[in-house]
Amino acid sequence: MTSTGTKVIGEAISRIDGVLKVTGAANYATDWPIKTMSYAYMVKSTVAAGTISDIDTNAAEKSPGVLAVVTYKNAPKLNGSGNLRGGAILQDPKVEFFGQHIGVVIAETYEQARYAARLVKVSYQKVEPKVNFEKEIGGAVVPRSRPDAVRGDFDSAFQKADKKIDYTYETPIEHHNPMEPHSTVAVWDGDKLTVYNASQIVNAVQNALAGTFGLKPENVRVITPHIGGGFGSKGGAWGHVVIAAMAARAVNRPVKLALTRQNMFNSVGLRQRNRQRLQIAATNDGKLTALAHETTTHTATTGEFVEPCGQNSGFMYDTPNSRIAYRVAPMNVIIPTFTRGPGESTGSFALESAMDEMAYGLKMDPVEFRLKNLSSMDLSNGKPFSSRATVEALKRGAQMIGWNKRKSEPRQIRNGDFLIGYGVSIGAYPSRQQASSAQVKLMRSGNNVTATIELAASDLGTGTHTIIAQTAAETLTLPMTAIAVRIGDSSLPPAAGSVGSV
């Protein structure tokens, strides 16, 4: 047996899948060479709210190469939504947002399918859509998923404070647009379904499809060894995944459905527009006495999703009086979803901007102001932090960038033709864990031992293949060259997904 005592975990090494990627040999969702492939193209709504009064598919069905056109009129009835993101699709004529999937054309070639999709004629019975943010938030309510979190008496403390600020910050809608747009290849073999689909959580997509089609999970196989980015949008199964499987069953052939770059803006969720009001109060010497973080946002008419913008405000600073609140209004927009740093990033922007404003009002150094108010425990639940290096990080960061050169008034530091600015902010993100399992296969040939590690994990592009190989090499005392990794396949042992920093 050839072994090594060299440390491998955490070391900088070349990625084991690097050659595959740079040579184009790595298979992404639409790269698999499936025989008798057909191609699908989405038909999308051109109104934001209403009901389809008629959908004429005759011209499309007669177009060269077209195999089928599926709409709510002839789509098979699904077995519920199966935790499908955005709800069921092609099940009724109701339209809830602009760009909603209302049909799919399947043809011999992609070009034939795309052309025929333009021939589908749709008429609507329109209703006034809820798309005006300013108007709709007037009726915003407390979301079911995020009730108010109150500590102490904010209103009284804010009213009596020596110093106080009241600022509102706004972040716009943001859309997922990873390098690899969402796409799916669906293949049926009797009652068994295989999908090649970019999935951050392999088993979640497997279970969603099984629930939607009324299949046993073991009869659904999801294959996704490589993902070209996702940012949270590929964590579950969106409507197009089910539509691809529906289309494949309709034509009794494999179907490839790839969203266009334009489709991405109304097919796979978004980060919603957030309006955040920060009210902060402090003593004259810079000790926080009250903090309120109120987020007003929108969700879909079909379901609720509210990212936790106020999460960090509940524990980041030692504030005896706190109110974290959310108000949400349903709108005719696709349902929001997890977007990189959901809540933590947009919320930290508002919180840290307000902390800077308070420090400026107090004529206090922003770093010192933060250091004075950092909490040693999580005040939102009364539990101590398992570790917290924020104080050391702030001090070290200030030292490394020459914070002592900073002047509180802007446009005071110049380097040649450039004005130099100094800024500071801090943030936090949960340290999440989820159960996983793996299978290790050892093979011996003479004195040489090799290992294959198998699990249904996914690689979002962050190097999962290599990290697993490093862990196995050091743990088994084998060289990296003796380790093979198989991931991205739901037929392998269940594993946590590449999402939420798990």
XYZ file of C-alpha atoms in Angstrom:
502
model
C 0.000 0.000 0.000
C 1.366 3.388 -1.012
C 0.522 5.936 1.719
C 1.364 9.513 2.463
C 1.552 11.439 5.695
C 1.434 14.764 3.885
C -1.228 17.225 4.959
C -3.754 17.698 2.152
C -6.910 19.152 3.711
C -7.017 22.912 3.278
C -3.916 23.055 1.120
C -3.853 24.946 -2.187
C -3.807 22.359 -4.953
C -5.023 22.216 -8.541
C -8.655 21.204 -8.872
C -9.051 17.600 -9.939
C -11.829 18.557 -12.379
C -9.911 21.518 -13.770
C -8.717 19.829 -16.956
C -12.261 18.666 -17.760
C -13.555 22.206 -17.459
C -10.872 24.041 -19.386
C -10.980 21.503 -22.222
C -14.779 21.518 -22.456
C -15.066 17.859 -21.482
C -17.124 18.504 -18.326
C -20.783 17.668 -18.941
C -23.277 20.300 -17.811
C -27.043 19.768 -17.906
C -27.520 20.076 -21.676
C -24.229 18.455 -22.708
C -25.259 14.829 -22.358
C -25.325 12.914 -25.689
C -28.802 11.387 -25.481
C -30.106 9.534 -28.547
C -33.363 10.603 -30.286
C -33.263 13.964 -28.499
C -36.068 16.443 -29.137
C -36.098 20.107 -28.168
C -38.529 22.277 -26.258
C -39.165 26.009 -26.158
C -41.364 27.851 -23.660
C -44.459 29.885 -24.467
C -44.799 32.661 -21.887
C -47.568 35.017 -20.880
C -47.502 38.551 -22.202
C -49.745 39.940 -19.445
C -49.131 40.109 -15.706
C -52.592 39.167 -14.436
C -55.759 37.644 -15.793
C -57.040 34.482 -17.405
C -56.304 32.887 -20.762
C -59.569 33.078 -22.697
C -58.207 31.202 -25.706
C -54.942 29.632 -26.781
C -54.708 28.631 -30.447
C -51.940 26.110 -31.167
C -53.056 24.985 -34.644
C -50.431 26.891 -36.621
C -47.680 25.809 -34.269
C -48.698 22.157 -34.436
C -48.583 22.261 -38.260
C -45.178 23.926 -38.352
C -42.311 21.746 -39.731
C -40.662 19.484 -37.191
C -43.151 20.085 -34.386
C -43.956 16.985 -32.351
C -46.385 18.431 -29.814
C -47.621 21.590 -28.134
C -48.578 21.277 -24.479
C -50.760 23.825 -22.678
C -53.153 23.696 -19.736
C -55.723 22.240 -22.174
C -53.853 18.972 -22.728
C -51.230 18.810 -19.970
C -51.431 15.854 -17.605
C -52.769 16.676 -14.162
C -49.997 16.839 -11.633
C -50.076 15.266 -8.200
C -49.917 18.583 -6.366
C -46.930 20.872 -6.580
C -44.434 18.505 -4.910
C -42.689 21.461 -3.237
C -42.150 22.876 -6.703
C -40.886 26.438 -6.593
C -43.473 28.838 -7.904
C -46.315 26.307 -7.631
C -47.882 24.002 -10.235
C -47.643 24.862 -13.938
C -49.789 24.342 -17.068
C -52.654 23.256 -14.834
C -55.174 26.067 -15.386
C -55.648 29.229 -17.468
C -54.926 31.700 -14.673
C -51.995 34.105 -15.151
C -50.235 35.473 -12.062
C -47.211 37.298 -13.523
C -45.678 38.466 -16.793
C -43.631 35.678 -18.363
C -45.445 32.851 -16.616
C -45.082 29.517 -18.423
C -48.322 28.932 -20.343
C -47.172 26.375 -22.903
C -44.287 24.458 -24.404
C -43.511 23.484 -27.999
C -41.522 20.295 -28.677
C -39.860 19.792 -32.045
C -37.093 17.893 -33.820
C -34.713 20.861 -33.528
C -34.332 23.819 -31.214
C -34.838 26.269 -34.085
C -38.084 24.590 -35.120
C -39.410 24.677 -31.564
C -38.477 28.339 -31.076
C -40.068 29.381 -34.363
C -43.268 27.437 -33.721
C -43.618 28.961 -30.237
C -44.094 32.330 -31.991
C -47.094 30.904 -33.877
C -49.077 30.156 -30.698
C -51.843 32.770 -30.450
C -53.077 33.675 -26.972
C -55.920 35.965 -25.953
C -56.510 37.025 -22.376
C -59.207 38.294 -20.103
C -57.031 40.834 -18.329
C -57.379 42.200 -14.809
C -55.562 45.150 -13.287
C -52.175 43.755 -12.188
C -50.642 44.445 -8.818
C -47.272 45.703 -10.033
C -46.981 49.183 -8.502
C -44.716 48.764 -5.480
C -45.567 52.131 -3.950
C -49.282 51.433 -4.234
C -49.280 47.833 -3.051
C -47.115 48.290 0.049
C -49.867 50.487 1.443
C -51.658 47.242 2.236
C -48.588 45.296 3.382
C -49.169 42.896 6.274
C -47.082 40.900 8.738
C -45.790 37.818 6.865
C -46.730 34.421 8.224
C -43.112 33.320 8.179
C -41.614 36.364 9.939
C -43.533 37.757 12.927
C -42.221 40.828 14.754
C -39.286 40.202 17.110
C -39.345 42.654 20.016
C -36.883 43.086 22.876
C -37.381 45.727 25.566
C -39.318 48.928 24.814
C -37.982 50.445 21.620
C -40.410 53.364 21.313
C -39.747 54.670 24.824
C -35.974 54.257 24.560
C -35.857 55.921 21.141
C -37.922 58.874 22.311
C -35.713 59.523 25.354
C -32.355 59.017 23.603
C -29.548 61.609 23.548
C -28.816 60.906 19.868
C -31.021 59.262 17.269
C -31.154 58.703 13.523
C -33.962 57.596 11.218
C -32.926 56.565 7.699
C -34.532 54.497 4.955
C -32.523 52.373 2.532
C -33.719 50.651 -0.591
C -32.368 47.811 -2.698
C -33.824 46.951 -6.140
C -35.000 43.688 -7.630
C -32.033 41.534 -8.630
C -32.171 38.579 -11.005
C -30.258 35.335 -11.106
C -28.099 35.089 -14.196
C -25.334 32.538 -13.638
C -22.956 31.673 -16.468
C -25.014 28.520 -17.129
C -28.719 29.379 -17.562
C -31.165 26.871 -16.109
C -31.736 23.884 -18.362
C -33.013 20.330 -18.171
C -32.890 17.135 -20.185
C -35.689 14.711 -19.285
C -35.788 11.008 -20.198
C -38.563 8.541 -19.345
C -38.123 4.754 -19.213
C -41.566 3.454 -18.405
C -42.432 4.962 -15.015
C -38.831 5.842 -14.276
C -37.644 9.400 -14.856
C -34.081 10.606 -15.323
C -33.341 14.326 -15.487
C -30.031 15.968 -16.240
C -30.467 19.234 -14.406
C -28.244 21.794 -12.708
C -29.226 21.238 -9.073
C -27.600 22.691 -5.975
C -29.574 20.217 -3.830
C -29.760 16.967 -5.762
C -32.147 15.098 -3.458
C -34.487 18.102 -3.168
C -35.067 18.099 -6.928
C -35.507 14.319 -6.854
C -38.187 14.580 -4.155
C -39.925 17.526 -5.856
C -40.256 15.613 -9.121
C -41.373 12.451 -7.351
C -44.071 14.369 -5.485
C -45.254 16.237 -8.558
C -45.623 13.140 -10.745
C -46.676 10.765 -7.964
C -43.565 8.606 -8.299
C -41.458 6.811 -5.744
C -38.267 8.826 -5.106
C -36.143 5.850 -6.161
C -37.824 6.015 -9.584
C -36.512 9.531 -10.142
C -32.834 10.038 -10.895
C -31.231 13.480 -10.970
C -27.784 13.795 -12.551
C -25.786 16.988 -12.090
C -22.014 16.526 -11.765
C -21.191 20.109 -12.806
C -23.050 23.387 -12.284
C -22.232 26.678 -13.961
C -23.223 28.890 -11.027
C -26.511 29.212 -9.214
C -26.441 31.719 -6.328
C -29.377 29.953 -4.670
C -31.635 29.825 -7.728
C -30.734 26.193 -8.467
C -31.556 24.994 -4.970
C -34.885 23.456 -5.949
C -37.008 22.524 -8.954
C -38.578 25.385 -10.880
C -41.459 25.000 -13.310
C -39.332 24.365 -16.374
C -37.916 21.174 -14.801
C -41.385 19.665 -14.518
C -42.378 20.988 -17.942
C -39.355 19.246 -19.493
C -40.469 15.945 -17.949
C -44.051 16.608 -18.998
C -42.901 17.293 -22.573
C -40.777 14.142 -22.695
C -43.763 12.063 -21.673
C -45.967 13.782 -24.261
C -43.686 12.890 -27.194
C -42.300 9.670 -25.685
C -38.763 10.869 -26.365
C -35.977 12.597 -24.467
C -36.494 16.364 -24.348
C -33.968 19.144 -23.869
C -35.352 22.406 -22.485
C -32.857 25.234 -22.053
C -33.973 28.647 -20.793
C -32.711 31.564 -22.816
C -30.937 34.453 -21.140
C -34.145 36.453 -21.556
C -36.190 33.644 -19.951
C -34.033 33.873 -16.837
C -35.675 37.139 -15.803
C -39.108 35.616 -15.202
C -38.582 31.884 -14.736
C -36.413 31.238 -11.674
C -37.345 33.795 -9.029
C -35.575 36.973 -8.007
C -34.381 38.961 -5.026
C -37.297 41.231 -4.204
C -37.211 44.991 -3.818
C -36.638 45.838 -0.161
C -37.315 49.090 1.659
C -35.558 49.109 5.014
C -36.102 51.713 7.716
C -33.374 51.897 10.358
C -33.956 53.819 13.581
C -31.003 53.852 15.961
C -30.582 55.618 19.300
C -27.478 56.052 21.462
C -26.082 57.929 24.449
C -23.781 60.897 23.924
C -20.775 58.679 24.611
C -21.757 56.198 21.886
C -23.583 53.379 23.658
C -26.547 52.021 21.717
C -29.876 52.125 23.540
C -32.402 51.228 20.828
C -32.506 49.800 17.310
C -35.418 49.144 14.976
C -35.074 47.485 11.582
C -38.292 47.448 9.594
C -38.377 45.844 6.132
C -41.202 46.416 3.663
C -41.166 44.210 0.599
C -43.266 42.217 -1.861
C -43.960 38.581 -2.549
C -45.987 36.730 -5.189
C -49.752 36.363 -5.325
C -49.145 32.599 -5.397
C -47.012 32.250 -2.274
C -44.880 33.939 0.351
C -41.145 34.461 0.462
C -39.481 37.181 2.534
C -35.716 37.296 2.896
C -34.585 38.017 6.493
C -33.087 41.492 6.083
C -33.290 42.174 9.820
C -31.663 38.950 10.957
C -28.235 40.414 11.721
C -29.771 43.470 13.368
C -31.237 41.182 16.014
C -27.876 40.062 17.377
C -24.993 41.990 15.839
C -24.894 44.817 18.385
C -25.584 44.988 22.112
C -28.877 46.843 22.110
C -31.288 46.438 25.063
C -34.309 47.692 23.116
C -34.890 46.237 19.671
C -37.663 45.720 17.142
C -37.184 43.642 13.984
C -40.261 43.779 11.796
C -41.365 42.827 8.280
C -44.319 43.871 6.164
C -45.087 42.192 2.854
C -47.468 42.848 -0.023
C -48.474 40.272 -2.664
C -47.810 41.417 -6.233
C -48.129 39.974 -9.725
C -44.420 39.217 -9.928
C -42.726 35.804 -9.908
C -42.104 34.575 -6.391
C -38.837 35.785 -4.831
C -36.261 33.215 -3.848
C -32.903 32.679 -2.211
C -30.275 34.968 -3.693
C -26.660 34.930 -2.571
C -26.577 36.091 1.057
C -30.410 36.204 1.233
C -31.248 38.880 3.794
C -27.809 38.958 5.333
C -26.320 40.937 2.455
C -29.171 43.374 1.815
C -29.817 43.735 5.541
C -26.172 44.350 6.412
C -26.011 47.088 3.779
C -28.789 48.985 5.556
C -27.637 48.265 9.111
C -23.999 49.157 8.513
C -24.895 52.292 6.572
C -27.040 53.426 9.506
C -24.241 52.626 11.964
C -21.933 54.868 9.916
C -24.507 57.658 10.038
C -24.786 57.359 13.813
C -21.007 57.350 14.245
C -20.781 60.470 12.102
C -23.512 62.160 14.143
C -21.681 61.323 17.358
C -18.378 62.521 15.868
C -17.035 59.100 16.811
C -14.647 56.837 14.897
C -16.816 54.219 13.075
C -14.501 51.378 14.118
C -14.484 52.436 17.762
C -18.255 52.876 17.666
C -18.705 49.310 16.475
C -16.183 47.914 18.951
C -17.991 49.636 21.795
C -21.313 48.062 20.868
C -20.470 44.529 19.773
C -22.375 41.925 21.725
C -20.669 38.982 23.423
C -23.819 36.859 23.101
C -26.697 36.393 20.701
C -29.298 38.681 22.216
C -31.990 37.386 19.861
C -32.042 34.069 21.735
C -29.869 34.626 24.826
C -27.264 32.069 23.759
C -23.491 32.657 23.770
C -21.606 32.612 20.482
C -19.535 29.468 20.022
C -16.846 31.778 18.669
C -16.681 35.376 17.583
C -13.576 36.971 16.136
C -15.236 40.245 15.093
C -13.306 42.402 17.565
C -9.959 40.984 16.472
C -10.954 41.212 12.797
C -11.935 44.872 13.094
C -8.713 45.798 14.864
C -6.542 43.802 12.485
C -8.327 45.122 9.416
C -7.968 48.702 10.592
C -4.259 48.165 11.141
C -3.733 46.545 7.735
C -5.405 49.301 5.691
C -3.920 52.202 7.648
C -7.193 53.257 9.248
C -5.326 55.755 11.419
C -4.814 57.856 8.269
C -8.554 58.210 7.788
C -10.215 61.607 8.152
C -13.891 61.803 9.024
C -14.644 64.469 6.423
C -14.743 63.192 2.824
C -12.363 64.238 0.009
C -9.496 64.935 2.403
C -7.019 62.230 1.381
C -5.426 62.337 -2.047
C -2.886 60.179 -3.835
C -1.884 62.009 -7.012
C -5.034 62.399 -9.088
C -7.004 59.967 -6.928
C -9.155 60.660 -3.880
C -8.765 57.886 -1.312
C -11.689 56.779 0.837
C -11.749 54.496 3.882
C -14.823 52.574 4.975
C -15.780 49.832 7.409
C -18.626 47.365 7.783
C -19.116 43.980 9.380
C -21.493 41.125 8.791
C -22.403 37.632 9.888
C -23.822 34.485 8.370
C -25.191 31.346 10.056
C -22.915 28.348 10.460
C -25.296 25.719 9.150
C -24.884 21.974 9.103
C -26.920 19.219 7.490
C -26.701 15.460 7.587
C -24.871 13.714 4.766
C -23.802 10.200 3.918
C -21.167 8.740 1.638
C -19.898 5.452 0.323
C -16.190 4.669 0.149
C -15.026 1.907 -2.191
C -11.474 0.642 -1.733
C -9.683 -1.360 -4.412
C -6.350 -3.122 -3.984
C -3.989 -4.304 -6.685
C -0.806 -5.651 -5.159
C 0.487 -2.910 -2.882
C -1.494 -0.175 -4.588
C -4.771 0.953 -3.034
C -7.274 3.292 -4.698
C -10.497 4.746 -3.339
C -13.730 5.967 -4.902
C -15.896 8.327 -2.859
C -19.574 8.451 -3.798
C -22.319 10.772 -2.532
C -25.212 12.789 -3.943
C -23.542 16.132 -3.264
C -23.208 18.827 -5.910
C -20.430 21.149 -7.003
C -21.709 24.689 -7.468
C -18.320 25.633 -8.848
C -16.661 25.969 -5.451
C -14.462 22.886 -5.763
C -16.497 20.137 -4.074
C -14.817 17.386 -6.110
C -11.394 18.500 -4.913
C -12.393 19.115 -1.298
C -13.865 15.615 -1.024
C -10.720 14.147 -2.600
C -8.498 16.078 -0.181
C -10.518 14.865 2.808
C -10.376 11.272 1.615
C -6.665 11.401 0.758
C -5.600 12.694 4.164
C -8.046 10.516 6.114
C -7.148 7.325 4.246
C -3.443 8.268 3.982
C -3.541 7.873 0.214
C -2.095 10.163 -2.467
C -4.557 12.445 -4.278
C -3.891 10.525 -7.494
C -5.405 7.425 -5.867
C -8.763 9.121 -5.147
C -11.751 9.208 -7.507
C -14.883 11.214 -6.672
C -18.444 10.590 -7.896
C -21.027 13.209 -6.989
C -24.070 14.895 -8.526
C -26.253 11.807 -8.859
C -29.319 11.093 -6.726
C -28.695 7.346 -7.011
C -25.670 7.831 -4.734
C -25.890 8.095 -0.915
C -27.982 11.173 0.132
C -26.028 14.318 0.934
C -26.436 17.965 1.833
C -26.612 20.462 -0.981
C -24.322 23.287 -2.069
C -26.517 26.028 -0.643
C -26.679 28.354 2.355
C -22.962 27.841 3.100
C -23.742 24.298 4.286
